[in-house]
mmCIF file of C-alpha atoms in Angstrom:
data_model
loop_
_atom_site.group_PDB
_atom_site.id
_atom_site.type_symbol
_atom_site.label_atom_id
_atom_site.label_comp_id
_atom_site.label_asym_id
_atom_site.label_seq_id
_atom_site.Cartn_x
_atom_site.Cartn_y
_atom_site.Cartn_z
ATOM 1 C CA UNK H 12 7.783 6.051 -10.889
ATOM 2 C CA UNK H 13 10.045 7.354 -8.676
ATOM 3 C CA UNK H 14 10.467 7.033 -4.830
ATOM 4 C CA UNK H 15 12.591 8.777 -2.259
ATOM 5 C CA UNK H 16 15.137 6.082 -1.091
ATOM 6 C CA UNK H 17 15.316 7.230 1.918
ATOM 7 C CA UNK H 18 11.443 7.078 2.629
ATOM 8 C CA UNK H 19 9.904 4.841 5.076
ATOM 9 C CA UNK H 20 7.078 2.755 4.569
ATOM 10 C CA UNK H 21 5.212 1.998 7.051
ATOM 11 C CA UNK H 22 1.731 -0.578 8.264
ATOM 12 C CA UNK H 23 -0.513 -0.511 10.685
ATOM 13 C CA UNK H 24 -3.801 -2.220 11.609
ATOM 14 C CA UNK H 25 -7.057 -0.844 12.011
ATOM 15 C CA UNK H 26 -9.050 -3.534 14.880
ATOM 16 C CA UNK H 27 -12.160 -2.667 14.351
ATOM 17 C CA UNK H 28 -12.162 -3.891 10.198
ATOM 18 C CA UNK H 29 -9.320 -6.315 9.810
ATOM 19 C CA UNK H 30 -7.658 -3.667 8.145
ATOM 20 C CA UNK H 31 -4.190 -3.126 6.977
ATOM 21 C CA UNK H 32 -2.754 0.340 6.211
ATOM 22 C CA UNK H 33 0.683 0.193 4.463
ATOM 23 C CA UNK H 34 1.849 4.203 3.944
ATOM 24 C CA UNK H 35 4.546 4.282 0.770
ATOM 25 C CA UNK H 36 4.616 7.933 0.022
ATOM 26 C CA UNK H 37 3.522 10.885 1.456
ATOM 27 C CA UNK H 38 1.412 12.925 -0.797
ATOM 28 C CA UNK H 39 -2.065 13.750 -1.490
ATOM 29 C CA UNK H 40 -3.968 11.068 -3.142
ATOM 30 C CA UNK H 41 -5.898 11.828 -6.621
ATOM 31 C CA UNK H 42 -7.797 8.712 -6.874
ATOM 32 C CA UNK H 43 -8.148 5.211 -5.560
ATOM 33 C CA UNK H 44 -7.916 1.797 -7.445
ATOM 34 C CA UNK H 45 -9.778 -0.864 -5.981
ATOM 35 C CA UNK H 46 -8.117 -4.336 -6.568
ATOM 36 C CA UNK H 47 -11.593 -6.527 -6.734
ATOM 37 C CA UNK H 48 -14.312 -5.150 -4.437
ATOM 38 C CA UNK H 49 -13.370 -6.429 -1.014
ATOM 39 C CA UNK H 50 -9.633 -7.471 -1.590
ATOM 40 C CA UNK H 51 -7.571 -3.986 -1.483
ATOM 41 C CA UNK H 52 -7.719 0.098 -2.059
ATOM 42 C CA UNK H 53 -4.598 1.748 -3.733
ATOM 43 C CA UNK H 54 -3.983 5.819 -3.534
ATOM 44 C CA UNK H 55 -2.600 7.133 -5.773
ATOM 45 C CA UNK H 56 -1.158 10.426 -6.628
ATOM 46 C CA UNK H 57 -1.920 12.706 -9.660
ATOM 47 C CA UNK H 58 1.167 10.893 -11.598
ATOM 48 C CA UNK H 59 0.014 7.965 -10.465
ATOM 49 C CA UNK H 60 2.905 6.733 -8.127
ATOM 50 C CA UNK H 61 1.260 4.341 -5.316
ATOM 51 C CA UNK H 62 0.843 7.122 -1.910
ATOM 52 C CA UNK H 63 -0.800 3.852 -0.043
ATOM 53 C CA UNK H 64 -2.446 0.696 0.290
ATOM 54 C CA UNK H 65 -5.490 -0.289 2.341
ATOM 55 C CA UNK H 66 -5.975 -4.404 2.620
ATOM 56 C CA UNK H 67 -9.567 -5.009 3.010
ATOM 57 C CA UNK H 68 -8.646 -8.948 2.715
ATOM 58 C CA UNK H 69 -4.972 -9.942 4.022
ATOM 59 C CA UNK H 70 -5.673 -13.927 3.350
ATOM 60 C CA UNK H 71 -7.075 -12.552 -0.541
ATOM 61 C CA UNK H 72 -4.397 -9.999 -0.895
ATOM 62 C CA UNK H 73 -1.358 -10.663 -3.513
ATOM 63 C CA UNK H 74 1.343 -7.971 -2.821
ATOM 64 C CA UNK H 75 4.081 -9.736 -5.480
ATOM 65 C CA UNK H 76 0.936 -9.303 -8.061
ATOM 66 C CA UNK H 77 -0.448 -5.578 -6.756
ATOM 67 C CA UNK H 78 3.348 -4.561 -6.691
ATOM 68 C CA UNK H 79 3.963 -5.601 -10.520
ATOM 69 C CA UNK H 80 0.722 -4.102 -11.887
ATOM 70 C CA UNK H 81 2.056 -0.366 -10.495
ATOM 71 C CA UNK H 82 5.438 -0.938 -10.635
ATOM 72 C CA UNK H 83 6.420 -0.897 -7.099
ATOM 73 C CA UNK H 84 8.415 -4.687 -6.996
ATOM 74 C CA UNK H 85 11.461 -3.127 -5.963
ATOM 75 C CA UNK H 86 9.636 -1.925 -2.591
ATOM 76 C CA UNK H 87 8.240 -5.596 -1.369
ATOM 77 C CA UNK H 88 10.888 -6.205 0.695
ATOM 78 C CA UNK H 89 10.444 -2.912 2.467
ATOM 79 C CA UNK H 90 6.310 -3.280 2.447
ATOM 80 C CA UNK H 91 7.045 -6.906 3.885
ATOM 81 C CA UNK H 92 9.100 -5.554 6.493
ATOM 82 C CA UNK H 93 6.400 -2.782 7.549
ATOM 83 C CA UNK H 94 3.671 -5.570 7.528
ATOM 84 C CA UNK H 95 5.662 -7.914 9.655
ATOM 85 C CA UNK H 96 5.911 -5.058 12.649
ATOM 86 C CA UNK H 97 2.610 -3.641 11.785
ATOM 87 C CA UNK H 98 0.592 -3.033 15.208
ATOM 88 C CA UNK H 99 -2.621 -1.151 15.721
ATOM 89 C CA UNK H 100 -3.030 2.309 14.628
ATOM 90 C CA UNK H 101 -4.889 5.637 14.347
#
């Protein structure tokens, strides 16, 4: 998959749900993965490159594991980053 370097990923938190939204791409998702029931939603594109991740559970949720299973690793460091300033959003 291929990413813009230049993009920036972004996170923000939805109150209301204990949510965390972490934007990767923009891009009109195709379909969504769900990473067990309650733990996390990932869009995806129709070439499947990750768009975005929603975190249903943040103590359940694995980002080294989601990252390796579609291919994103190299973009932890930036998701981390997002996460850590994350504040809430639309």
């Amino acid at each position: 998959m291929k990413y813009d370097r230049t993009m920036t990923i972004t996170a923000y938190t939805v109150p209301e749900g204990g949510i965390l939204m972490i934007n990767i791409a923009e891009g009109e998702w195709d379909i969504c993965d769900v990473v067990e029931p309650t733990v996390a939603v990932i869009d995806l594109d129709a070439d499947d490159r990750v768009l975005g991740i929603e975190v249903l559970d943040q103590e359940q949720f694995d980002l080294d594991a989601v990252a390796a299973e579609y291919g994103i690793e190299d973009l932890v460091p930036q998701i981390r980053a997002a996460i850590s300033v994350a504040k809430p959003g639309p």
